[in-house]
Coordinates of C-alpha atoms and ligand atoms in Angstrom, one line a residue:
M1 CA 12.1 -4.0 2.9
C2 CA 13.9 -7.3 3.4
G3 CA 15.2 -9.2 0.3
I4 CA 15.3 -13.0 0.1
I5 CA 17.2 -15.2 -2.3
G6 CA 17.5 -19.0 -2.3
Y7 CA 19.4 -21.3 -4.7
S8 CA 19.6 -24.9 -5.5
G9 CA 21.5 -26.2 -8.5
H10 CA 24.9 -27.2 -9.9
R11 CA 27.0 -24.0 -9.2
P12 CA 28.6 -22.8 -5.9
A13 CA 25.7 -21.2 -4.2
V14 CA 27.3 -18.5 -2.1
P15 CA 28.6 -16.2 -4.9
L16 CA 25.1 -16.5 -6.5
L17 CA 23.4 -15.6 -3.2
V18 CA 25.6 -12.5 -2.7
E19 CA 25.1 -11.4 -6.3
G20 CA 21.3 -11.8 -5.9
L21 CA 21.4 -9.8 -2.7
H22 CA 23.2 -7.0 -4.6
H23 CA 20.3 -6.9 -7.0
L24 CA 17.9 -6.6 -4.1
E25 CA 19.8 -3.7 -2.5
Y26 CA 17.2 -1.3 -3.9
R27 CA 14.7 -2.6 -1.4
G28 CA 16.6 -1.0 1.5
Y29 CA 18.5 -3.0 4.2
D30 CA 20.6 -2.6 7.3
S31 CA 22.3 -6.1 7.6
S32 CA 22.7 -9.2 5.5
G33 CA 23.6 -12.9 5.7
V34 CA 23.8 -16.2 4.0
S35 CA 23.4 -19.8 5.0
F36 CA 24.5 -23.0 3.2
I37 CA 25.1 -26.6 3.9
Q38 CA 28.5 -28.1 3.5
A39 CA 29.8 -31.5 4.6
G40 CA 26.4 -32.1 6.2
K41 CA 26.7 -29.0 8.4
L42 CA 24.7 -25.8 8.4
H43 CA 26.9 -22.6 8.0
V44 CA 25.7 -19.1 8.7
V45 CA 27.6 -15.9 7.9
K46 CA 26.1 -12.5 8.6
A47 CA 27.1 -8.9 9.1
A48 CA 25.5 -5.6 10.1
G49 CA 25.7 -2.8 7.6
R50 CA 26.3 -2.9 3.9
L51 CA 26.8 -6.0 1.8
S52 CA 30.5 -5.3 1.6
A53 CA 30.7 -6.2 5.3
L54 CA 29.2 -9.6 4.6
E55 CA 31.6 -10.1 1.6
A56 CA 34.6 -9.2 3.8
K57 CA 33.5 -11.9 6.3
L58 CA 32.9 -14.5 3.5
A59 CA 36.4 -13.9 2.2
H60 CA 37.7 -15.4 5.4
E61 CA 35.6 -18.5 5.2
P62 CA 37.0 -21.9 4.0
V63 CA 36.3 -22.7 0.3
M64 CA 32.5 -22.9 -0.1
I65 CA 31.5 -25.5 -2.5
S66 CA 27.9 -25.9 -1.4
T67 CA 25.4 -25.7 -4.3
C68 CA 22.4 -24.9 -2.1
G69 CA 21.7 -22.0 0.3
I70 CA 19.7 -19.0 1.3
G71 CA 20.5 -15.3 1.6
H72 CA 18.9 -12.2 3.1
T73 CA 19.1 -8.4 3.3
R74 CA 17.3 -7.3 6.5
W75 CA 15.3 -4.1 7.0
A76 CA 14.7 -4.1 10.8
T77 CA 11.2 -4.6 12.2
H78 CA 11.8 -6.5 15.4
G79 CA 15.1 -5.7 17.1
A80 CA 17.9 -3.3 16.4
P81 CA 19.8 -3.5 13.1
E82 CA 22.7 -5.5 14.4
E83 CA 24.4 -8.7 13.5
R84 CA 22.6 -10.7 16.2
N85 CA 19.3 -9.8 14.6
A86 CA 20.4 -10.3 11.0
H87 CA 19.1 -13.3 9.1
P88 CA 19.4 -16.3 8.5
H89 CA 18.3 -17.4 11.9
L90 CA 19.0 -20.9 13.2
A91 CA 16.6 -23.1 15.2
R92 CA 18.3 -23.7 18.5
G93 CA 19.0 -27.3 17.8
G94 CA 20.8 -26.2 14.6
S95 CA 18.6 -28.4 12.5
L96 CA 17.5 -25.6 10.1
A97 CA 18.1 -22.0 9.1
I98 CA 15.5 -19.5 7.8
V99 CA 15.2 -16.1 6.2
H100 CA 12.1 -14.0 6.4
N101 CA 10.5 -10.9 5.1
G102 CA 7.4 -9.5 6.9
I103 CA 6.0 -9.6 10.4
I104 CA 4.8 -12.6 12.5
E105 CA 2.1 -10.8 14.5
N106 CA 1.7 -13.5 17.2
F107 CA 5.4 -13.9 17.6
Q108 CA 5.3 -13.0 21.3
E109 CA 2.7 -15.5 22.1
L110 CA 4.7 -18.2 20.2
R111 CA 7.9 -17.1 21.8
D112 CA 6.3 -17.5 25.3
E113 CA 5.1 -20.9 24.5
L114 CA 8.4 -22.0 23.1
T115 CA 10.3 -20.6 26.0
A116 CA 8.0 -22.5 28.4
S117 CA 9.0 -25.7 26.5
G118 CA 12.7 -25.0 26.9
C119 CA 13.7 -22.9 23.9
T120 CA 16.1 -20.1 24.3
F121 CA 16.6 -17.2 21.8
V122 CA 19.7 -15.2 20.9
S123 CA 17.9 -12.5 18.8
D124 CA 14.9 -10.2 19.3
T125 CA 13.4 -11.3 16.0
D126 CA 10.1 -12.9 15.2
T127 CA 12.0 -14.9 12.6
E128 CA 14.0 -16.9 15.2
V129 CA 10.7 -17.8 16.9
L130 CA 9.5 -19.2 13.6
A131 CA 12.7 -21.2 13.1
C132 CA 12.3 -22.7 16.6
L133 CA 8.7 -23.4 15.9
I134 CA 9.5 -25.4 12.8
E135 CA 12.1 -27.4 14.7
E136 CA 9.5 -28.1 17.4
E137 CA 7.0 -29.2 14.8
R138 CA 9.6 -31.5 13.2
K139 CA 9.4 -33.6 16.3
R140 CA 5.8 -34.4 15.5
A141 CA 5.7 -34.2 11.7
S142 CA 6.5 -37.1 9.4
S143 CA 8.6 -34.9 7.0
L144 CA 10.4 -31.5 6.9
L145 CA 7.7 -30.3 4.5
E146 CA 5.0 -31.1 6.9
A147 CA 6.8 -29.5 9.8
F148 CA 7.3 -26.3 7.8
A149 CA 3.6 -26.2 6.9
R150 CA 2.5 -26.9 10.5
A151 CA 4.6 -24.1 11.8
L152 CA 3.4 -21.6 9.2
R153 CA -0.2 -22.5 9.8
R154 CA 0.3 -21.2 13.3
A155 CA 1.9 -17.9 12.2
R156 CA -0.3 -14.9 11.9
G157 CA 0.7 -11.8 9.9
A158 CA 2.7 -11.5 6.7
Y159 CA 5.7 -13.4 5.5
A160 CA 7.9 -14.6 2.7
V161 CA 10.2 -17.2 4.1
A162 CA 12.9 -19.5 2.8
M163 CA 14.5 -22.4 4.7
V164 CA 17.4 -24.9 4.4
A165 CA 18.1 -27.9 6.6
P166 CA 21.0 -30.5 6.6
E167 CA 18.3 -33.1 6.7
E168 CA 17.6 -32.4 3.0
P169 CA 20.9 -30.8 1.9
G170 CA 20.0 -29.8 -1.7
T171 CA 16.5 -28.5 -1.0
V172 CA 15.2 -25.0 -0.3
Y173 CA 11.7 -24.6 1.1
A174 CA 9.8 -21.3 0.7
A175 CA 6.4 -19.9 1.4
R176 CA 4.5 -16.7 1.1
L177 CA 1.6 -14.9 2.7
S178 CA 1.1 -11.2 1.8
A179 CA 4.7 -10.7 0.9
P180 CA 6.4 -11.1 -2.5
L181 CA 8.2 -14.4 -3.4
L182 CA 8.8 -16.1 -6.7
I183 CA 10.7 -19.0 -8.2
G184 CA 13.2 -18.6 -11.0
V185 CA 13.5 -21.7 -13.1
G186 CA 16.8 -22.2 -14.8
T187 CA 18.4 -25.3 -16.5
G188 CA 19.2 -27.7 -13.7
E189 CA 18.9 -25.0 -11.1
C190 CA 16.2 -23.0 -9.4
F191 CA 16.0 -19.8 -7.3
V192 CA 13.5 -18.4 -4.9
A193 CA 13.6 -14.6 -4.4
S194 CA 11.7 -11.5 -3.4
D195 CA 12.0 -10.0 -6.9
V196 CA 13.1 -10.9 -10.4
P197 CA 16.4 -8.9 -10.6
A198 CA 17.9 -11.3 -7.9
F199 CA 18.2 -14.1 -10.6
L200 CA 17.7 -12.3 -13.9
N201 CA 21.3 -13.0 -15.0
Y202 CA 20.5 -16.7 -14.9
T203 CA 16.9 -17.1 -16.0
R204 CA 13.8 -15.2 -17.1
D205 CA 11.4 -18.0 -16.4
V206 CA 9.4 -17.3 -13.3
V207 CA 6.7 -19.0 -11.2
F208 CA 4.7 -16.6 -9.0
L209 CA 3.7 -18.0 -5.6
E210 CA 0.3 -17.2 -4.4
D211 CA -0.6 -16.5 -0.8
G212 CA -0.8 -19.7 1.2
E213 CA 1.5 -21.7 -0.9
I214 CA 4.8 -23.6 -0.2
A215 CA 7.5 -24.0 -2.8
R216 CA 10.1 -26.8 -2.7
I217 CA 13.1 -26.4 -5.1
G218 CA 16.0 -28.6 -5.8
R219 CA 14.7 -32.1 -5.3
G220 CA 15.8 -34.0 -8.4
G221 CA 18.2 -31.6 -10.1
G222 CA 16.7 -28.2 -10.6
S223 CA 13.1 -29.2 -10.1
W224 CA 10.4 -27.1 -8.4
E225 CA 7.1 -28.1 -6.8
L226 CA 4.2 -26.1 -5.2
F227 CA 1.9 -27.2 -2.4
R228 CA -1.1 -25.7 -0.7
L229 CA -0.2 -24.7 2.9
D230 CA -3.4 -25.9 4.4
D231 CA -3.5 -29.5 3.2
L232 CA -0.2 -29.9 1.3
A233 CA -2.1 -30.8 -1.9
P234 CA 0.2 -30.3 -5.0
V235 CA -0.5 -27.2 -7.1
S236 CA 0.3 -26.9 -10.8
R237 CA 1.3 -23.6 -12.3
A238 CA 2.8 -22.5 -15.6
T239 CA 6.1 -20.5 -15.8
T240 CA 5.9 -16.9 -17.0
R241 CA 8.7 -15.4 -19.2
I242 CA 9.9 -12.0 -18.0
A243 CA 10.4 -9.6 -20.9
W244 CA 12.9 -7.1 -19.4
D245 CA 16.5 -7.8 -18.9
M246 CA 19.2 -6.8 -16.5
Q247 CA 20.3 -4.0 -18.7
S248 CA 17.2 -2.0 -17.9
A249 CA 18.0 -2.4 -14.2
C250 CA 21.4 -0.8 -14.6
K251 CA 22.5 2.8 -14.3
D252 CA 23.2 3.6 -17.9
G253 CA 26.3 5.7 -17.0
Y254 CA 24.4 7.9 -14.5
K255 CA 25.7 8.4 -11.0
H256 CA 22.6 7.2 -9.4
F257 CA 19.5 5.2 -10.4
M258 CA 17.4 8.2 -9.4
I259 CA 18.8 10.6 -11.9
K260 CA 18.7 7.9 -14.6
E261 CA 15.0 7.3 -13.8
I262 CA 14.2 11.0 -13.8
M263 CA 16.0 11.5 -17.2
E264 CA 14.2 8.5 -18.8
Q265 CA 10.7 10.0 -18.2
P266 CA 10.3 11.1 -21.9
R267 CA 10.6 7.4 -22.8
V268 CA 8.4 6.4 -19.9
V269 CA 5.6 8.7 -21.1
A270 CA 5.9 7.3 -24.6
E271 CA 5.9 3.7 -23.5
C272 CA 3.0 4.4 -21.1
M273 CA 0.9 5.7 -24.1
A274 CA 2.0 3.0 -26.4
G275 CA -1.0 1.1 -27.7
R276 CA -3.3 3.3 -25.6
V277 CA -3.3 6.6 -27.5
P278 CA -4.1 5.6 -31.1
A279 CA -2.8 7.7 -34.0
D280 CA -6.2 7.2 -35.6
P281 CA -8.6 9.8 -33.9
A282 CA -11.6 7.5 -34.7
R283 CA -10.3 5.0 -32.2
D284 CA -10.7 5.5 -28.5
V285 CA -8.0 6.1 -25.9
L286 CA -7.3 2.9 -24.0
D287 CA -9.1 1.0 -26.8
G288 CA -9.2 -2.7 -25.9
V289 CA -8.6 -2.2 -22.2
S290 CA -10.6 -4.6 -20.2
L291 CA -12.0 -3.2 -17.1
P292 CA -14.6 -5.2 -15.1
E293 CA -18.3 -4.6 -15.2
L294 CA -19.0 -2.2 -12.3
D295 CA -22.4 -3.2 -11.0
G296 CA -23.7 -3.5 -14.5
M297 CA -22.1 -0.2 -15.7
D298 CA -18.9 0.2 -17.6
V299 CA -18.1 3.4 -15.7
P300 CA -18.1 3.6 -11.9
R301 CA -20.6 5.8 -10.3
R302 CA -18.0 7.0 -7.9
L303 CA -14.3 6.2 -7.4
R304 CA -12.3 5.8 -4.3
I305 CA -8.5 6.0 -4.8
V306 CA -6.3 4.4 -2.2
A307 CA -2.5 4.6 -2.1
C308 CA 0.5 5.6 -0.1
G309 CA 3.4 8.1 -0.5
T310 CA 4.1 9.2 -4.0
S311 CA 1.3 7.0 -5.4
Y312 CA -1.1 8.9 -3.1
N313 CA 0.1 12.2 -4.5
A314 CA -0.4 10.8 -8.0
G315 CA -4.0 9.8 -7.0
L316 CA -4.7 13.2 -5.7
W317 CA -3.5 14.7 -8.9
G318 CA -5.5 12.3 -11.0
A319 CA -8.7 12.9 -9.0
R320 CA -9.3 16.3 -10.5
F321 CA -8.9 15.0 -14.1
L322 CA -11.1 12.0 -13.4
E323 CA -13.8 14.5 -12.2
K324 CA -13.2 17.0 -14.9
F325 CA -12.8 14.7 -18.0
G326 CA -14.4 11.5 -16.6
G327 CA -17.3 13.1 -14.9
I328 CA -16.9 10.8 -11.9
P329 CA -16.8 12.0 -8.3
V330 CA -13.5 10.9 -6.8
D331 CA -12.3 10.6 -3.2
V332 CA -8.6 9.9 -2.5
E333 CA -7.5 8.3 0.7
I334 CA -4.3 7.3 2.4
A335 CA -4.5 3.5 2.3
S336 CA -3.3 3.0 5.9
E337 CA -6.3 5.2 7.1
F338 CA -8.8 3.7 4.7
R339 CA -8.1 0.1 5.8
Y340 CA -8.7 0.8 9.5
R341 CA -12.1 2.5 9.0
D342 CA -15.2 0.8 8.1
P343 CA -15.6 2.9 5.0
L344 CA -19.0 3.3 3.5
L345 CA -18.7 2.4 -0.2
E346 CA -21.7 3.2 -2.3
E347 CA -23.3 0.9 -4.8
G348 CA -21.6 1.5 -8.1
E349 CA -18.5 2.8 -6.4
A350 CA -15.2 1.3 -7.4
V351 CA -11.8 1.3 -5.6
L352 CA -8.6 2.1 -7.5
A353 CA -5.4 1.0 -5.7
I354 CA -2.3 2.8 -7.0
S355 CA 1.1 1.3 -6.2
Q356 CA 4.4 1.2 -8.1
S357 CA 5.6 -2.0 -6.4
G358 CA 2.1 -3.5 -6.2
E359 CA 3.3 -4.9 -2.8
T360 CA 2.6 -2.0 -0.4
A361 CA 1.0 -3.7 2.6
D362 CA -1.5 -0.9 3.4
T363 CA -2.6 -0.5 -0.2
L364 CA -3.0 -4.2 -0.6
A365 CA -5.1 -4.4 2.5
A366 CA -7.2 -1.5 1.3
L367 CA -7.8 -3.3 -2.0
R368 CA -8.8 -6.5 -0.1
L369 CA -11.2 -4.5 2.1
A370 CA -12.9 -3.1 -1.0
K371 CA -13.3 -6.6 -2.4
E372 CA -14.7 -7.9 0.9
K373 CA -17.3 -5.1 0.7
G374 CA -18.3 -6.4 -2.7
R375 CA -16.9 -3.4 -4.7
A376 CA -14.9 -3.7 -7.9
A377 CA -11.2 -3.3 -7.2
L378 CA -8.9 -1.9 -9.9
G379 CA -5.1 -1.8 -9.7
L380 CA -2.7 0.7 -11.2
C381 CA 0.7 -0.9 -10.8
N382 CA 4.2 -0.9 -12.3
V383 CA 5.4 -4.3 -11.2
V384 CA 3.9 -7.1 -13.3
G385 CA 2.6 -10.0 -11.4
S386 CA 2.8 -8.1 -8.1
S387 CA 0.2 -8.9 -5.3
I388 CA -2.1 -5.9 -6.1
A389 CA -1.9 -6.6 -9.8
R390 CA -3.0 -10.2 -9.2
E391 CA -5.7 -9.6 -6.7
A392 CA -7.4 -6.7 -8.4
D393 CA -10.4 -7.4 -10.6
A394 CA -8.6 -5.6 -13.4
V395 CA -5.2 -4.0 -13.6
L396 CA -3.7 -1.2 -15.6
Y397 CA 0.1 -1.3 -15.9
T398 CA 2.1 1.9 -16.0
Q399 CA 4.7 0.2 -18.2
A400 CA 7.5 2.3 -16.7
G401 CA 10.1 -0.5 -16.4
P402 CA 11.9 -1.3 -13.1
E403 CA 12.2 1.6 -10.7
I404 CA 15.3 0.9 -8.6
S405 CA 15.9 4.1 -6.7
V406 CA 13.9 4.1 -3.4
A407 CA 12.6 7.6 -4.2
S408 CA 9.8 7.2 -6.7
T409 CA 10.1 9.4 -9.8
K410 CA 9.2 7.9 -13.1
A411 CA 6.5 5.8 -11.6
M412 CA 4.6 8.9 -10.6
C413 CA 4.9 10.3 -14.1
S414 CA 3.6 7.1 -15.6
Q415 CA 0.7 6.9 -13.0
M416 CA -0.3 10.4 -14.0
V417 CA -0.4 9.5 -17.7
V418 CA -2.6 6.5 -17.1
L419 CA -4.9 8.4 -14.8
L420 CA -5.3 11.1 -17.4
L421 CA -6.1 8.4 -20.1
L422 CA -8.5 6.7 -17.7
A423 CA -10.3 10.0 -17.2
L424 CA -10.6 10.5 -21.0
Y425 CA -11.7 6.8 -21.4
W426 CA -14.5 7.0 -18.8
G427 CA -15.5 10.5 -20.0
K428 CA -16.0 9.1 -23.6
R429 CA -18.2 6.3 -22.2
R430 CA -20.3 8.8 -20.3
G431 CA -20.8 10.7 -23.6
K432 CA -18.4 13.5 -23.0
K433 CA -16.5 14.4 -26.2
D434 CA -12.8 13.7 -25.9
D435 CA -10.4 16.5 -26.1
S436 CA -8.5 15.8 -29.3
A437 CA -6.3 18.9 -28.8
L438 CA -5.2 17.5 -25.4
L439 CA -4.4 14.2 -27.0
T440 CA -2.4 15.8 -29.7
H441 CA -0.3 17.7 -27.1
L442 CA 0.0 14.5 -25.1
R443 CA 1.6 12.7 -28.1
G444 CA 4.1 15.6 -28.3
L445 CA 4.9 15.4 -24.6
P446 CA 7.9 13.0 -24.8
A447 CA 9.7 15.2 -27.3
L448 CA 8.9 18.4 -25.2
L449 CA 10.2 16.8 -22.1
E450 CA 13.3 15.4 -23.8
G451 CA 14.2 18.9 -25.0
A452 CA 13.5 20.5 -21.6
L453 CA 15.3 18.1 -19.2
P454 CA 18.9 19.2 -19.8
A455 CA 18.2 22.9 -19.0
M456 CA 16.0 21.9 -16.1
R457 CA 18.9 19.9 -14.6
E458 CA 21.2 22.9 -15.0
T459 CA 18.7 25.2 -13.1
A460 CA 18.2 22.5 -10.5
T461 CA 22.0 22.2 -9.9
H462 CA 22.3 26.0 -9.6
A463 CA 19.3 26.3 -7.2
A464 CA 20.5 23.3 -5.2
R465 CA 23.9 25.0 -4.5
T466 CA 22.1 28.1 -3.2
Y467 CA 19.4 26.5 -1.1
S468 CA 21.0 23.3 0.2
G469 CA 21.8 25.1 3.5
A470 CA 18.1 25.7 4.3
R471 CA 16.7 23.8 7.3
S472 CA 13.1 24.0 6.2
F473 CA 11.1 24.5 3.0
F474 CA 7.6 25.3 2.0
Y475 CA 6.2 23.9 -1.3
L476 CA 3.1 25.7 -2.5
G477 CA 0.7 25.0 -5.3
R478 CA -3.0 25.3 -6.3
G479 CA -5.2 23.0 -8.3
P480 CA -3.1 20.2 -10.0
S481 CA 0.0 21.8 -8.6
Y482 CA -1.1 21.2 -5.0
P483 CA -0.4 17.4 -5.2
L484 CA 2.9 18.3 -6.9
A485 CA 3.8 20.6 -4.0
L486 CA 3.2 17.6 -1.7
E487 CA 5.4 15.5 -3.9
G488 CA 8.1 18.1 -4.1
A489 CA 8.2 18.3 -0.3
L490 CA 8.2 14.5 0.1
K491 CA 11.1 14.2 -2.3
L492 CA 13.2 16.9 -0.6
K493 CA 12.7 15.4 2.9
E494 CA 13.2 11.8 2.0
L495 CA 16.4 12.5 0.0
S496 CA 18.1 15.3 1.7
Y497 CA 16.6 15.1 5.2
I498 CA 15.6 18.8 5.0
H499 CA 12.3 19.4 6.6
A500 CA 9.7 20.4 4.0
E501 CA 6.0 20.8 3.9
G502 CA 3.7 20.9 0.9
Y503 CA 0.6 23.2 1.2
A504 CA -2.3 24.3 -0.8
A505 CA -1.2 27.9 -1.4
G506 CA -4.6 29.2 -0.3
E507 CA -4.0 27.7 3.2
M508 CA -0.9 29.7 3.9
K509 CA -2.7 32.6 5.4
H510 CA -4.5 30.2 7.9
G511 CA -1.4 29.6 9.9
P512 CA 1.7 28.4 8.1
I513 CA 2.7 31.9 6.9
A514 CA 3.7 32.6 10.5
L515 CA 6.8 30.6 9.9
I516 CA 8.1 32.6 6.9
D517 CA 11.3 34.5 7.5
P518 CA 14.5 35.0 5.4
D519 CA 15.8 31.5 6.5
F520 CA 12.6 29.7 5.5
P521 CA 12.5 29.5 1.7
T522 CA 9.5 28.6 -0.4
F523 CA 9.2 26.7 -3.6
A524 CA 6.1 27.9 -5.4
L525 CA 4.5 26.4 -8.5
A526 CA 3.0 29.2 -10.6
L527 CA 2.2 27.4 -13.9
R528 CA 0.2 29.0 -16.7
D529 CA -3.1 27.6 -15.8
E530 CA -6.3 29.1 -14.3
F531 CA -4.6 29.4 -10.9
F532 CA -1.7 31.6 -12.1
A533 CA -2.9 35.0 -10.9
K534 CA -3.9 33.5 -7.5
M535 CA -0.4 32.0 -7.1
V536 CA 1.2 35.3 -7.9
S537 CA -0.7 36.9 -5.0
N538 CA 0.4 34.0 -2.7
I539 CA 4.0 34.5 -3.7
E540 CA 3.8 38.2 -3.0
Q541 CA 2.4 37.4 0.5
V542 CA 5.5 35.3 1.1
Q543 CA 7.9 38.0 -0.3
A544 CA 6.2 40.7 1.8
R545 CA 7.5 38.7 4.9
Q546 CA 11.1 38.6 3.5
G547 CA 10.7 35.0 2.5
R548 CA 13.0 33.8 -0.3
V549 CA 11.1 32.2 -3.2
I550 CA 12.0 29.8 -6.0
V551 CA 9.2 30.1 -8.6
L552 CA 8.5 27.3 -11.1
T553 CA 6.7 29.0 -13.9
Q554 CA 6.2 29.3 -17.7
P555 CA 6.2 32.2 -20.0
D556 CA 2.9 33.9 -20.9
S557 CA 1.5 34.0 -24.4
C558 CA 4.0 36.8 -25.3
G559 CA 6.9 34.7 -24.0
E560 CA 7.2 37.0 -20.9
C561 CA 7.2 36.3 -17.2
G562 CA 4.9 39.3 -16.5
D563 CA 5.0 40.7 -13.0
L564 CA 6.6 37.7 -11.4
H565 CA 9.8 38.4 -9.4
A566 CA 11.6 35.7 -7.5
D567 CA 15.0 34.8 -6.1
V568 CA 15.0 32.0 -8.6
L569 CA 12.7 32.4 -11.5
W570 CA 12.7 28.9 -13.0
M571 CA 11.2 29.0 -16.5
L572 CA 9.7 25.8 -18.0
P573 CA 8.6 25.7 -21.6
S574 CA 5.1 26.6 -22.5
C575 CA 2.6 23.8 -23.1
H576 CA -1.0 22.8 -23.0
S577 CA -2.1 24.0 -19.6
E578 CA -3.4 20.6 -18.5
L579 CA 0.0 19.0 -19.2
A580 CA 2.2 21.5 -17.4
S581 CA 2.4 19.1 -14.4
F582 CA 4.4 16.8 -16.5
L583 CA 7.1 19.4 -16.8
A584 CA 6.9 20.6 -13.2
L585 CA 7.2 17.1 -11.8
P586 CA 10.8 16.4 -13.1
A587 CA 11.8 19.9 -12.1
L588 CA 10.9 19.2 -8.5
Q589 CA 12.5 15.8 -8.6
L590 CA 15.7 17.3 -10.1
F591 CA 15.9 19.9 -7.4
S592 CA 15.6 17.3 -4.6
Y593 CA 18.1 15.1 -6.3
E594 CA 20.7 17.8 -6.8
V595 CA 20.3 19.1 -3.2
A596 CA 20.8 15.5 -1.8
D597 CA 23.7 14.8 -4.1
Y598 CA 25.4 18.1 -3.2
L599 CA 24.9 17.3 0.5
G600 CA 26.5 13.9 -0.1
K601 CA 23.4 11.9 0.9
D602 CA 22.8 8.3 -0.1
V603 CA 20.5 9.2 -3.0
D604 CA 19.3 5.8 -4.1
Q605 CA 18.9 4.4 -0.6
P606 CA 17.9 7.2 1.8
R607 CA 18.2 6.3 5.5
N608 CA 15.2 4.5 7.2
L609 CA 13.4 4.0 3.9
A610 CA 12.6 0.9 1.8
K611 CA 11.5 0.6 -1.8
S612 CA 8.7 -1.8 -1.2
V613 CA 6.9 -1.3 2.1
T614 CA 5.5 -4.7 2.9
V615 CA 4.9 -4.1 6.6
E616 CA 2.3 -1.8 8.1
Ligands
M6R701 O1 5.1 0.9 -4.3 P1 4.1 2.0 -3.9 O2 3.8 3.0 -5.0 O3 2.9 1.5 -3.3 O4 4.9 2.8 -2.7 C1 4.2 3.8 -2.0 C2 5.2 4.5 -1.2 O5 5.9 3.7 -0.2 C3 6.3 5.2 -2.0 O6 5.7 6.0 -3.0 C4 7.2 6.1 -1.2 O7 6.5 7.2 -0.6 C5 8.4 6.6 -2.0 N1 9.6 6.4 -1.2 C6 8.3 8.0 -2.4 O8 9.5 8.4 -3.1

């Protein structure tokens, strides 16, 4: 998704803008650009492709001493990913430049109107339309601030936008509606950005913009102001200090962020449990957590989970534990489907929106719909201060730290931990006795994972070499391993571009098994749980059709693998049967990682994908 950075302060702006854009690369992009004001003139430099292309162009620019500017990484929505469509976009009269993340839904209507009044456009973007609209409004407005607001009031859709104009050379204007944007407050300097890493080397003090607010930075040496979009009334807000530093957003010596994030899952599990799984068995799990009153009850009568992608798979996994341990009926829905139905939500039913970024447009819309329908809305997010976290009636944080790789890994692991704890928490409130054996094993999970990961990586590397030539893959699982099969398939396709499908193993015989042949391998999850024997039968059905199989399994109580035979018999350590998923998940992630790396793919930024999907 697009990344925005703006700066006003006492240092040369362009190097800061480019540095900030590098820290936003994880969001995915196909072109980039910067704009700054020098000697009273607006300069724009942009390039298609990687940031290095922009840097190469900037190297040929005359010395840039401007201390104010905006920058952007674009993830194409309107128009092809080429330089003409890259941001910043100029208003045709050259009076201002803007960068934008999101979609202006009524851009065609606005474009037709502006064309009729004489505007011409050089790009296919909705952003250029917005730039021209601001310029038009400036003819009627008494100030740049008012023109900016008047134009934005006419825009429908979602946006985060930043603007510079020679009329006010040291000032950056910015605004948000359903897309992330925040201010970084330094000493004598301010930033606006889509995310904290863009300016974290310079300040940890942050002001979160709310929907329908305008920010103005840089008037009077590093100052910042907020205004309401509708009436330009000033808004006061305190700064928030961000706890994590840039170190945690670096690769720690690993080749990619993804492998770093996979390997840090033992710590993620430990930190996710910190303060939530008390050592004292007399105290409750999630003790002190504050969840809203749910129609007078402290446990929902029913729960609807809404999420997308990996977070959806985590929700599907968590549903069976929320039912089993929490005693709550749970439905799990893809957020983009939920939001466009008129879902019937029962009295006492709560909605739980799961999202790593907390900015996924469909999940945010699903949460808002639940609130409109008067239901309690809970959030399960990783990014503190994100839109979902702020709009939910209550939020549980996964505490996984920044996830930079586009492919979600440690976030899912942490979502699973919190869902399991939530199930135990609600179960206790419904009078079910908590499973102290399970909690004891959960406390031991970080050490178990830590010990298992190096061998897992070796097996993954070996299996990846053998199977990277496959053109299609099945992933099969039952019970809690079914959502993991979906996740394994999602990871393989998004990273290595190999076609992969996840199936509930019992469904194979209803059609998909027709595809099995020696060139169509299967990755089967046969963990030591109540579904093991059934999985063994499903694996045999695949093998009877000459299908090659990788089996992810665990030894039986005698330390044996029993009757299981496979092309790759991948042994995970034994553990409490309810926790086996926490070992299987990194194995699936590692396999996809190693295949993609072996094939030379862009692991951290797979093609066509964005980290934070803030458009529908
Ligand atoms: O930030 P979210 O958890 O809401 O993101 C949801 C999906 O976009 C995300 O999980 C996506 O599927 C990942 N690329 C999967 O690796």
